[in-house]
């Protein structure tokens, strides 16, 4: 990409990013910021500037940490293959787990922990009840780029134990009006595998105002594995046999002297809903039957059941003033409402009475999570603080209110009581450029309170009464780091940062089965504080770039997932955790036609087999239990080769390889001689994808995509370990053709 001065790069990015990431479209920088940037001697690419986590446009080479930017081009290449919202992350972000290929994102962690997902800065889902559905919330056709903060961070609020993934919406780039028509057809050449998409985007831009309106509908057919069998319907929600509808509107106006002020408002309404035409047929694993087969689906409908869905809405407002007391003022307010319904199940914990009377018929029920939230985030930043070149201050306060509950929808029973969380979090961040060295540090005070009213658990949990109450969460979170730009394109960094999150509170609340409990005495509700130590390096040259990092993240009272053998439902293990990892990524341009990218990730984690005794008889165990595939994926290698054969067309071949992994650990508790053991084995696989596109001068762009090019039969990594009805194969070869016309 053409190099531009840092001042111009920061100005243009501020004019292109969305409201929630606190940038300004078509708004000049404050006078002192502009003069400071004009004196910067180094140049940056526009695609090497980030706003997520730092709340203002900032060059990546001045941020002490591992950052991944997923560009519009990388998004386009992935969308040529699949409409799955997380597939692009699995292909481009080293520490991101494999895509579940479903509406559910269970197991899709970042560096082995849950990431905070944002859409234009607004949290998707709720940390109070992580339902594994917060990655399917919009049509990816309205996403302009994705900014990923790898590793724990408190900069954007609670829930970022693994990092931050911010999807940033598109903005108009051309003066006047522009329409973009999008259509897509995909098939595996089975009678019910066809899928299609229709979309229309409108963009308008003038000197002081802009508008984006996007409409789309995606109708997906059934998925088949490489052996020609239908893939089973995911118990937490499938994208197969579903319809997704999306409406997105964003508009803004600049005003005041030189357009230094801006007001912007955006609205998103997305719903993906199952058609309900298929039911899951459970398979059997090797060693449990004579003819092992994966889960599949057959036509049918469970009487009385409702369609599974994700229904997400949000309203996001922004006011900015680029010269407010010499700095940049940002006032951001948002509202969001999110509902997630799951497939019907007849598990023990869903029965109306328990134990079931002899001869009684088991009932099916469906859980549904409902969440609403609003927040207000004022902030102010200033460069050349106190007249000192290179000294920058960013300060603000985040307020958020989140209310979440979970019900068994068919019988209208409360499963997880309404949980209310209110948080006020002031923060301050300083950075100082000392020639080739940038030093930064900050402080954030998390001051939150959880409140839950009294409730009664389900029949399976003995219908016990739980006394309501509140839990206060206060934490001082720090970060410090430094970047040294050595010269010749090389730089090194070191950092220490802390992240704050809540456990999946709904799980321990709904699992209480002993009388006499109260909310404020449940130890599993304690917060998760993760500290991350990281060192890394990067190199950027005229023809490529290369970088790597090593990290160690620890939590004295972390979480990992396990399955209750009695209910086959997830339970939380609260014990110390430590996760270490190595990440490498790079890009090389051989010439104007050929480009190659690559990445590597290796993550290993340990936790304890037991936590400290509530009565003080013994401490928590040592870090002797490996953390398995439900939290940490096997080693990953990714590569892509792009051939731009002329100005109108290119071809991209992508490969992703997950390696074999064998985990084993054991420990004996001295207190009572109890022996614990953990063992897990997963087998790797390699997938190839191919896409080719050509832009005709007067007829638009045509793109051909082939997912799983070699038609590889494989089992998803998280399906290789026996959880609840989770034995799924991955998709076989799928063909797609996309047509776009802009006018």
XYZ file of C-alpha atoms in Angstrom:
743
model
C 0.000 0.000 0.000
C 1.156 3.516 -0.716
C 2.865 5.167 2.225
C 1.392 8.434 3.540
C 2.419 10.836 6.305
C 1.261 9.853 9.762
C -0.865 12.979 10.150
C -2.744 12.285 6.921
C -3.140 8.605 7.806
C -4.600 9.332 11.207
C -6.862 12.010 9.731
C -8.225 9.716 7.020
C -8.795 6.828 9.390
C -10.603 9.150 11.771
C -12.818 9.963 8.815
C -13.497 6.327 8.048
C -14.059 4.382 11.220
C -17.408 4.019 12.937
C -19.013 5.821 15.813
C -18.410 3.332 18.548
C -14.683 3.254 18.129
C -14.614 6.954 18.815
C -13.348 8.251 15.485
C -14.701 11.178 13.508
C -15.739 11.053 9.869
C -14.535 14.058 7.902
C -13.541 15.883 11.097
C -10.185 17.689 11.434
C -7.886 16.793 14.261
C -7.557 19.285 17.115
C -4.971 21.929 16.351
C -2.371 20.637 18.795
C -2.871 17.053 17.627
C -2.457 18.078 14.013
C 0.755 19.968 14.689
C 2.141 17.074 16.710
C 1.346 14.624 13.944
C 2.859 16.892 11.303
C 6.137 16.696 13.145
C 6.080 12.903 13.131
C 8.873 11.662 10.910
C 7.721 8.099 10.455
C 5.025 7.083 7.981
C 2.285 4.520 8.469
C -0.123 2.653 6.227
C -3.778 3.458 6.655
C -4.399 -0.211 7.427
C -1.885 -0.053 10.277
C -3.911 2.247 12.527
C -6.253 1.033 15.243
C -8.817 2.628 17.502
C -10.214 -0.346 19.464
C -8.837 -0.405 22.978
C -7.103 2.967 22.731
C -10.274 5.022 22.065
C -8.524 7.238 19.485
C -6.728 6.588 16.177
C -3.237 5.284 16.903
C -0.534 3.656 14.830
C -0.009 -0.027 15.583
C 3.749 0.443 15.930
C 3.080 2.609 18.990
C 0.902 0.046 20.785
C 2.750 -2.463 23.027
C 0.818 -5.619 22.222
C -0.242 -8.100 19.571
C -2.862 -6.586 17.274
C -4.581 -8.222 14.314
C -6.337 -6.155 11.678
C -8.647 -8.072 9.354
C -8.889 -5.950 6.235
C -11.789 -5.479 3.846
C -9.913 -7.563 1.274
C -9.522 -10.481 3.703
C -13.211 -10.244 4.554
C -14.104 -10.352 0.869
C -11.972 -13.434 0.266
C -13.636 -15.285 3.147
C -17.147 -14.231 2.143
C -16.449 -15.692 -1.274
C -16.187 -19.062 0.482
C -18.735 -18.885 3.298
C -21.133 -16.522 5.070
C -20.118 -17.871 8.513
C -19.438 -14.849 10.708
C -16.383 -16.303 12.470
C -14.716 -18.142 9.583
C -12.595 -15.096 8.740
C -11.249 -14.988 12.316
C -10.278 -18.663 12.231
C -8.376 -18.030 8.982
C -6.602 -14.770 9.882
C -6.176 -14.478 13.674
C -3.435 -16.766 15.079
C -4.911 -17.344 18.555
C -8.529 -17.770 17.423
C -9.998 -21.279 17.596
C -11.570 -23.192 14.710
C -14.974 -22.068 13.471
C -17.891 -24.113 14.800
C -19.686 -23.729 11.430
C -22.873 -23.105 13.416
C -25.011 -20.380 14.936
C -23.274 -21.308 18.176
C -19.708 -20.165 18.827
C -19.124 -22.552 21.741
C -15.420 -23.348 21.921
C -14.465 -20.375 19.733
C -12.044 -18.760 22.149
C -9.245 -16.242 21.678
C -5.997 -17.358 23.300
C -7.963 -19.949 25.253
C -10.375 -17.512 26.883
C -13.680 -15.827 26.056
C -13.282 -12.659 24.005
C -15.412 -9.536 24.187
C -17.208 -9.155 20.850
C -18.248 -5.691 19.801
C -20.165 -4.308 16.852
C -19.184 -0.675 16.432
C -18.102 -0.746 20.068
C -21.392 -2.162 21.427
C -21.067 -5.467 23.355
C -22.835 -8.449 21.776
C -24.310 -10.918 24.247
C -23.851 -10.667 27.986
C -21.041 -11.736 30.326
C -23.731 -12.587 32.901
C -24.908 -15.556 30.826
C -22.497 -16.468 28.055
C -24.772 -18.381 25.693
C -22.259 -19.091 22.939
C -24.294 -17.120 20.406
C -22.704 -13.663 20.421
C -20.713 -14.123 17.204
C -23.740 -14.156 14.851
C -25.220 -10.688 15.103
C -25.059 -8.986 11.694
C -24.602 -9.549 7.990
C -20.863 -9.612 7.353
C -21.491 -7.627 4.185
C -21.832 -4.436 6.267
C -18.517 -4.996 8.090
C -15.652 -2.882 6.768
C -12.853 -4.310 8.926
C -12.237 -6.152 12.183
C -9.833 -4.985 14.883
C -8.614 -7.669 17.280
C -6.802 -7.028 20.563
C -5.090 -10.312 21.399
C -4.981 -11.020 25.114
C -6.775 -9.804 28.251
C -7.832 -6.166 28.207
C -10.046 -3.950 30.346
C -10.021 -1.028 27.920
C -13.510 -1.663 26.507
C -15.163 -2.944 29.685
C -15.962 -6.320 31.207
C -15.819 -9.614 29.348
C -12.444 -9.381 27.577
C -10.554 -12.166 29.349
C -9.274 -13.413 25.993
C -9.187 -10.108 24.157
C -11.419 -7.813 22.108
C -12.939 -8.424 18.678
C -14.499 -5.286 17.250
C -16.464 -5.507 13.983
C -16.498 -2.031 12.405
C -19.294 -1.138 10.005
C -18.853 0.229 6.521
C -18.754 3.928 5.666
C -19.309 5.700 2.323
C -16.067 6.623 0.568
C -17.238 8.287 -2.668
C -18.913 11.655 -3.092
C -22.571 11.445 -4.061
C -24.839 8.384 -4.062
C -23.768 4.815 -4.688
C -25.765 1.570 -4.779
C -24.243 -1.881 -4.396
C -26.292 -4.948 -5.294
C -25.051 -8.303 -3.916
C -26.277 -11.804 -4.763
C -24.848 -15.189 -3.841
C -25.731 -18.783 -4.603
C -24.147 -21.796 -2.899
C -24.670 -25.534 -3.210
C -23.242 -28.955 -2.441
C -25.336 -30.423 -5.259
C -27.829 -32.076 -2.915
C -31.530 -31.412 -3.278
C -31.717 -29.405 -0.039
C -28.205 -27.919 0.151
C -28.768 -24.784 -1.928
C -28.500 -21.386 -0.291
C -28.760 -17.830 -1.550
C -28.255 -14.240 -0.516
C -29.663 -10.955 -1.768
C -28.439 -7.621 -0.492
C -28.597 -3.943 -1.356
C -26.324 -1.297 0.144
C -26.760 2.432 -0.367
C -24.111 4.985 0.461
C -24.250 8.764 0.293
C -21.476 11.227 1.057
C -21.207 14.985 0.751
C -19.029 17.678 2.287
C -20.695 17.558 5.692
C -23.014 14.560 5.795
C -23.072 10.845 5.022
C -25.513 7.954 5.104
C -25.376 4.160 4.836
C -28.432 1.921 4.414
C -28.013 -1.846 4.014
C -30.627 -4.580 3.555
C -29.987 -8.293 3.112
C -31.552 -11.731 3.321
C -29.636 -15.020 3.522
C -31.446 -18.331 3.059
C -29.248 -21.313 3.913
C -29.835 -24.931 3.011
C -28.590 -28.041 4.775
C -24.896 -28.855 5.103
C -23.362 -32.157 4.036
C -20.073 -33.714 5.079
C -17.545 -35.149 2.622
C -19.203 -38.582 2.860
C -22.466 -37.114 1.592
C -24.340 -37.294 4.924
C -26.256 -34.337 6.317
C -24.431 -32.635 9.168
C -26.390 -32.855 12.427
C -28.324 -29.880 13.750
C -26.184 -28.274 16.444
C -27.894 -28.480 19.843
C -26.909 -24.863 20.502
C -28.121 -23.640 17.123
C -27.251 -24.265 13.473
C -26.972 -21.917 10.530
C -28.170 -24.767 8.300
C -31.852 -24.632 7.320
C -32.152 -20.994 8.425
C -33.056 -17.533 7.176
C -31.205 -14.365 8.220
C -32.533 -10.828 7.697
C -30.528 -7.694 8.322
C -31.208 -3.955 8.342
C -28.443 -1.468 9.056
C -28.696 2.331 8.917
C -25.995 4.839 9.847
C -25.944 8.563 9.218
C -23.988 11.551 10.422
C -23.500 15.256 9.921
C -20.518 17.517 10.554
C -21.112 21.090 11.684
C -19.482 24.019 13.415
C -16.408 25.922 12.285
C -14.437 23.753 9.816
C -16.808 20.882 10.575
C -15.056 20.216 13.875
C -18.201 18.776 15.484
C -20.158 15.711 14.447
C -23.374 13.921 15.371
C -23.862 10.331 14.244
C -26.597 7.751 14.799
C -26.748 4.110 13.733
C -29.347 1.350 14.043
C -28.881 -2.385 13.494
C -31.637 -5.021 13.371
C -30.546 -8.604 12.693
C -32.438 -11.866 13.041
C -31.410 -15.374 12.035
C -34.104 -18.001 12.510
C -34.257 -21.723 11.890
C -36.891 -23.103 9.522
C -37.604 -26.073 11.805
C -37.686 -28.586 8.941
C -35.105 -31.004 10.394
C -34.360 -32.775 13.644
C -31.076 -34.177 14.862
C -30.320 -37.887 14.722
C -27.599 -38.741 17.212
C -24.652 -40.781 15.982
C -22.244 -42.947 17.936
C -18.533 -42.623 18.540
C -15.807 -45.167 17.850
C -15.647 -47.671 20.668
C -19.316 -47.268 21.588
C -20.928 -49.106 18.664
C -20.079 -51.469 15.832
C -20.538 -48.877 13.065
C -19.540 -45.411 14.302
C -21.247 -42.491 12.558
C -21.474 -38.769 13.230
C -24.677 -36.963 14.087
C -26.943 -36.330 11.131
C -30.309 -34.706 10.416
C -33.563 -35.946 8.981
C -36.730 -34.175 7.960
C -39.154 -33.778 10.820
C -40.443 -31.497 13.530
C -40.845 -31.930 17.278
C -44.470 -31.219 18.104
C -44.981 -27.877 19.789
C -41.383 -26.702 19.315
C -40.454 -23.229 18.121
C -37.723 -22.076 15.779
C -34.300 -21.333 17.205
C -33.083 -17.775 16.594
C -30.713 -14.930 17.299
C -32.548 -11.589 17.409
C -30.179 -8.650 17.942
C -30.993 -4.930 17.867
C -28.891 -1.936 18.806
C -29.011 1.857 18.641
C -25.733 3.737 18.810
C -25.341 7.514 19.110
C -22.220 9.663 18.952
C -21.256 13.305 19.408
C -17.676 14.465 18.866
C -15.943 17.806 19.189
C -12.471 17.905 17.686
C -11.331 21.053 19.469
C -12.806 20.892 22.954
C -10.415 22.624 25.392
C -7.601 21.754 23.031
C -8.533 18.086 22.821
C -11.009 15.683 21.306
C -14.311 15.129 23.164
C -16.378 12.017 22.459
C -19.833 11.331 23.902
C -21.120 7.864 23.032
C -24.416 6.291 24.176
C -25.919 2.974 23.130
C -28.869 0.664 23.731
C -29.046 -3.027 22.783
C -31.588 -5.818 23.063
C -30.659 -9.418 22.323
C -32.655 -12.657 22.417
C -31.336 -16.164 21.737
C -33.505 -19.287 21.562
C -32.049 -22.793 21.424
C -33.214 -26.105 19.981
C -35.684 -28.330 21.897
C -34.186 -30.936 24.235
C -35.663 -33.506 26.602
C -32.845 -33.462 29.163
C -33.502 -34.334 32.806
C -33.188 -30.710 33.888
C -35.994 -29.711 31.518
C -38.688 -31.986 32.954
C -41.665 -30.507 34.815
C -41.319 -32.939 37.713
C -38.410 -35.019 38.987
C -38.021 -37.894 39.470
C -40.367 -38.748 36.619
C -43.294 -40.977 37.627
C -43.221 -44.481 36.194
C -44.545 -44.397 32.639
C -44.547 -40.602 32.430
C -43.736 -39.109 29.044
C -40.647 -36.948 28.833
C -41.216 -33.420 27.564
C -39.111 -31.316 25.239
C -38.355 -27.737 26.165
C -36.319 -24.887 24.724
C -34.166 -22.436 26.606
C -34.155 -18.763 25.698
C -31.739 -16.071 26.849
C -32.905 -12.467 26.847
C -30.562 -9.555 27.479
C -30.889 -5.796 27.365
C -28.259 -3.183 28.061
C -27.453 0.453 27.715
C -24.316 2.410 28.245
C -22.772 5.871 28.195
C -19.101 6.442 27.423
C -17.770 10.014 27.564
C -14.052 10.453 26.887
C -11.498 13.158 26.164
C -8.049 12.908 24.639
C -5.293 15.389 23.958
C -1.921 15.225 22.284
C 1.022 17.447 23.228
C -0.249 17.566 26.784
C 1.169 20.544 28.731
C 2.909 21.541 25.521
C 5.126 18.438 25.592
C 5.494 16.901 22.147
C 4.633 13.220 22.100
C 2.794 13.226 25.445
C -0.808 12.071 25.026
C -3.632 11.770 27.540
C -6.836 9.761 27.141
C -9.388 9.764 29.948
C -13.036 8.915 30.372
C -15.627 6.901 32.210
C -17.764 3.950 31.091
C -21.236 3.360 32.484
C -23.167 0.209 31.625
C -26.368 -1.455 32.771
C -26.954 -5.081 31.767
C -30.005 -7.200 32.582
C -30.119 -10.858 31.511
C -32.309 -13.881 32.216
C -32.898 -17.370 30.812
C -36.239 -19.154 30.561
C -37.541 -22.524 29.418
C -39.706 -21.020 26.716
C -42.268 -23.726 25.929
C -43.414 -24.034 29.548
C -42.559 -20.417 30.469
C -40.441 -21.427 33.465
C -37.639 -19.366 34.947
C -34.312 -21.188 34.579
C -31.850 -18.404 35.320
C -33.354 -15.486 37.308
C -33.053 -11.903 36.041
C -29.535 -10.692 36.783
C -28.840 -6.965 36.895
C -25.320 -5.638 36.621
C -24.424 -1.952 36.903
C -20.894 -0.723 36.406
C -19.099 2.612 36.551
C -15.498 2.503 35.373
C -13.315 5.631 35.128
C -9.989 5.281 33.336
C -6.914 7.261 32.378
C -4.201 6.378 29.878
C -0.918 8.162 29.151
C 1.571 7.576 26.361
C 4.834 9.328 25.639
C 6.931 9.190 22.482
C 10.623 9.444 23.311
C 12.073 9.362 19.831
C 11.973 5.707 18.712
C 10.470 4.572 22.028
C 6.826 4.845 23.048
C 5.999 4.232 26.694
C 2.392 3.871 27.804
C 0.518 3.078 30.975
C -2.950 3.337 32.362
C -5.361 2.673 35.169
C -9.007 1.624 35.158
C -11.261 1.304 38.191
C -14.036 -1.247 37.770
C -16.832 -0.602 40.251
C -19.795 -2.876 39.579
C -22.677 -4.472 41.395
C -24.694 -7.588 40.624
C -28.234 -7.924 41.939
C -30.463 -11.007 41.738
C -33.948 -11.299 43.259
C -35.022 -14.416 45.147
C -36.050 -17.341 42.933
C -36.777 -21.075 42.887
C -34.763 -23.590 40.876
C -36.255 -26.204 38.531
C -37.685 -29.541 39.653
C -34.513 -31.400 38.668
C -32.593 -29.117 41.041
C -35.025 -29.997 43.855
C -37.106 -26.803 43.432
C -35.073 -25.112 46.160
C -35.659 -21.509 47.182
C -32.606 -19.270 46.760
C -32.451 -16.035 48.698
C -31.734 -13.038 46.465
C -28.927 -10.642 47.098
C -26.102 -8.672 45.607
C -22.405 -9.001 44.917
C -20.083 -6.020 44.611
C -17.167 -6.129 42.199
C -14.373 -3.608 42.649
C -11.040 -3.968 40.960
C -8.111 -1.708 40.122
C -6.783 -2.690 36.709
C -3.393 -1.596 35.433
C -1.458 -1.748 32.204
C 2.035 -0.693 31.215
C 4.144 -1.282 28.154
C 6.799 0.001 25.829
C 7.583 -0.212 22.120
C 11.062 0.356 20.724
C 11.270 1.038 16.984
C 14.831 -0.114 16.484
C 15.182 0.892 12.855
C 15.248 -0.873 9.543
C 11.566 -1.678 10.001
C 12.176 -3.638 13.229
C 10.470 -3.027 16.561
C 10.147 -4.887 19.848
C 7.627 -4.540 22.648
C 6.907 -5.688 26.165
C 3.707 -5.237 28.119
C 1.750 -6.099 31.213
C -2.023 -5.769 31.226
C -5.011 -6.879 33.265
C -8.463 -7.928 32.120
C -11.678 -8.124 34.101
C -14.600 -10.421 33.442
C -17.482 -12.090 35.188
C -17.952 -15.848 35.217
C -20.867 -17.360 33.341
C -23.046 -16.445 36.304
C -26.217 -18.068 35.021
C -24.753 -21.586 35.210
C -24.024 -21.714 38.981
C -27.311 -19.914 39.728
C -29.450 -22.453 37.884
C -27.485 -25.449 39.241
C -28.160 -24.783 42.949
C -29.878 -27.858 44.452
C -29.279 -27.511 48.196
C -31.682 -25.483 50.416
C -30.490 -22.519 52.437
C -28.423 -20.837 49.729
C -28.276 -17.117 48.993
C -26.856 -15.271 46.010
C -24.321 -13.251 47.977
C -22.696 -16.400 49.426
C -22.010 -18.276 46.172
C -18.268 -18.413 45.695
C -18.491 -19.227 41.969
C -19.790 -15.704 41.335
C -16.417 -14.136 42.087
C -14.899 -12.094 39.265
C -12.208 -13.296 36.886
C -9.126 -11.100 36.856
C -6.521 -12.105 34.282
C -3.039 -10.640 34.047
C -1.112 -10.956 30.813
C 2.644 -10.639 30.348
C 3.794 -10.440 26.766
C 6.881 -9.768 24.683
C 7.065 -9.591 20.932
C 8.684 -8.221 17.823
C 7.715 -7.084 14.350
C 9.348 -6.169 11.084
C 7.868 -4.178 8.218
C 9.577 -3.711 4.904
C 8.703 -2.607 1.415
C 7.678 -6.110 0.366
C 6.343 -7.680 3.502
C 6.003 -7.907 7.250
C 6.625 -10.444 9.995
C 5.850 -10.555 13.701
C 5.619 -12.791 16.712
C 4.839 -12.766 20.403
C 5.033 -14.916 23.510
C 2.470 -14.463 26.272
C 1.650 -15.819 29.704
C -1.816 -15.073 31.099
C -2.790 -16.107 34.615
C -5.856 -15.951 36.784
C -5.871 -16.975 40.463
C -9.587 -17.830 40.226
C -10.291 -18.545 36.574
C -12.824 -20.665 34.747
C -12.803 -23.677 32.491
C -15.697 -25.706 31.102
C -16.591 -29.305 31.911
C -19.666 -31.481 31.381
C -21.777 -32.791 34.245
C -22.061 -36.559 33.587
C -25.478 -36.601 35.254
C -27.113 -33.858 33.170
C -24.759 -33.659 30.164
C -24.827 -29.897 30.668
C -21.903 -27.506 30.981
C -20.621 -26.697 34.459
C -17.995 -24.184 35.519
C -14.729 -25.173 37.133
C -13.455 -22.277 39.258
C -9.778 -22.786 39.936
C -6.426 -21.127 39.163
C -5.537 -21.088 35.453
C -2.413 -20.337 33.471
C -2.253 -20.123 29.687
C 0.929 -19.728 27.663
C 1.235 -19.306 23.946
C 3.310 -18.380 20.928
C 1.963 -16.582 17.853
C 3.653 -15.878 14.536
C 2.295 -14.180 11.432
C 3.715 -12.699 8.275
C 3.144 -11.502 4.740
C 5.421 -11.390 1.708
C 4.798 -9.773 -1.674
C 6.961 -11.462 -4.296
C 5.913 -8.860 -6.858
C 2.821 -6.905 -7.859
C 1.035 -10.133 -8.808
C 1.923 -12.635 -6.064
C 1.446 -12.357 -2.301
C 1.699 -14.970 0.460
C 0.585 -14.811 4.098
C 1.089 -17.229 6.963
C 0.361 -17.703 10.657
C 1.113 -20.110 13.484
C -0.380 -20.453 16.952
C 0.453 -22.754 19.838
C -1.495 -22.492 23.113
C -1.181 -24.607 26.247
C -3.093 -24.150 29.484
C -3.146 -25.650 32.961
C -5.645 -25.473 35.771
C -6.193 -27.298 39.071
C -8.167 -30.494 39.590
C -9.769 -28.979 42.684
C -10.359 -25.573 44.215
C -9.694 -24.557 47.802
C -12.068 -26.016 50.375
C -14.829 -23.727 51.607
C -14.132 -24.878 55.177
C -10.419 -24.127 54.880
C -9.236 -27.729 55.182
C -7.020 -27.677 52.064
C -5.870 -25.174 49.438
C -6.498 -25.301 45.718
C -4.568 -27.887 43.778
C -1.519 -27.142 41.707
C -1.571 -26.373 37.984
C -1.531 -30.031 36.987
C -4.682 -30.438 34.873
C -4.337 -29.584 31.163
C -7.083 -27.363 29.758
C -8.828 -29.226 26.974
C -10.359 -28.462 23.602
C -13.545 -26.937 25.014
C -11.373 -23.926 25.914
C -8.079 -24.262 24.022
C -7.750 -25.448 20.427
C -4.813 -27.482 19.089
C -1.862 -25.866 17.325
C -2.854 -24.050 14.126
C -0.971 -23.293 10.908
C -2.505 -21.095 8.241
C -1.323 -19.919 4.846
C -2.742 -18.220 1.783
C -1.419 -17.475 -1.686
C -2.905 -14.672 -3.763
C -2.334 -14.212 -7.496
C -3.531 -10.920 -8.965
C -3.334 -11.755 -12.652
C -4.495 -8.281 -13.741
C -6.171 -5.163 -12.379
C -9.613 -6.752 -12.697
C -9.108 -10.189 -11.148
C -7.286 -12.390 -8.651
C -7.222 -15.949 -7.304
C -6.634 -16.928 -3.655
C -5.752 -20.364 -2.291
C -6.071 -20.710 1.497
C -4.965 -23.586 3.739
C -5.638 -24.145 7.445
C -4.097 -27.006 9.391
C -4.889 -28.095 12.947
C -2.307 -30.462 14.421
C -2.773 -33.611 16.492
C -2.675 -33.087 20.251
C -2.383 -35.425 23.250
C -3.033 -34.130 26.753
C -2.630 -35.955 30.041
C -2.465 -34.921 33.661
C -3.033 -36.373 37.114
C -2.801 -35.351 40.750
C -3.507 -36.728 44.222
C -4.988 -34.592 46.968
C -2.989 -35.059 50.132
C -5.940 -34.217 52.393
C -7.968 -37.314 51.584
C -5.883 -39.258 49.049
C -8.376 -38.536 46.249
C -6.819 -39.314 42.847
C -7.656 -37.165 39.809
C -6.854 -37.832 36.164
C -7.450 -36.087 32.836
C -6.755 -37.390 29.334
C -7.679 -36.010 25.913
C -6.626 -36.830 22.361
C -7.586 -34.884 19.242
C -6.666 -35.540 15.629
C -5.754 -32.749 13.270
C -6.802 -32.058 9.715
C -5.941 -29.784 6.798
C -8.477 -27.839 4.743
C -8.025 -25.938 1.481
C -10.279 -23.193 0.113
C -10.153 -21.533 -3.285
C -11.686 -18.272 -4.502
C -11.429 -16.376 -7.775
C -13.011 -13.090 -8.755
C -13.105 -10.927 -11.837
C -14.508 -7.421 -12.257
C -16.040 -6.778 -15.662
C -15.908 -3.190 -16.846
C -19.639 -2.672 -17.320
C -21.237 -5.734 -15.770
C -19.991 -5.933 -12.183
C -17.885 -8.422 -10.242
C -18.256 -12.220 -10.338
C -16.647 -14.367 -7.624
C -16.359 -18.152 -7.512
C -15.609 -19.935 -4.226
C -14.919 -23.524 -3.242
C -14.873 -24.391 0.467
C -13.045 -27.597 1.472
C -11.489 -27.889 -1.982
C -10.293 -31.504 -1.548
C -13.607 -32.631 0.017
C -11.839 -33.694 3.210
C -13.882 -35.766 5.679
C -13.038 -34.566 9.193
C -14.432 -34.207 12.700
C -14.409 -30.747 14.246
C -11.861 -30.618 17.083
C -14.357 -29.792 19.837
C -16.556 -32.655 18.580
C -13.789 -35.190 19.091
C -14.316 -35.035 22.860
C -17.591 -36.437 24.159
C -19.844 -33.667 25.407
C -23.598 -33.599 24.930
C -24.691 -34.866 21.482
C -21.758 -33.057 19.886
C -20.311 -35.621 17.440
C -20.289 -33.434 14.307
C -18.402 -33.709 11.056
C -17.299 -30.580 9.239
C -18.754 -29.426 5.932
C -17.661 -31.145 2.745
C -16.937 -29.371 -0.506
C -19.249 -26.408 -1.151
C -19.436 -24.289 -4.293
C -20.607 -20.694 -4.417
C -20.907 -17.904 -6.945
C -21.291 -14.247 -5.944
C -22.316 -11.390 -8.198
C -21.923 -7.720 -7.235
C -22.925 -4.680 -9.219
C -22.203 -1.116 -8.151
C -23.941 1.855 -9.715
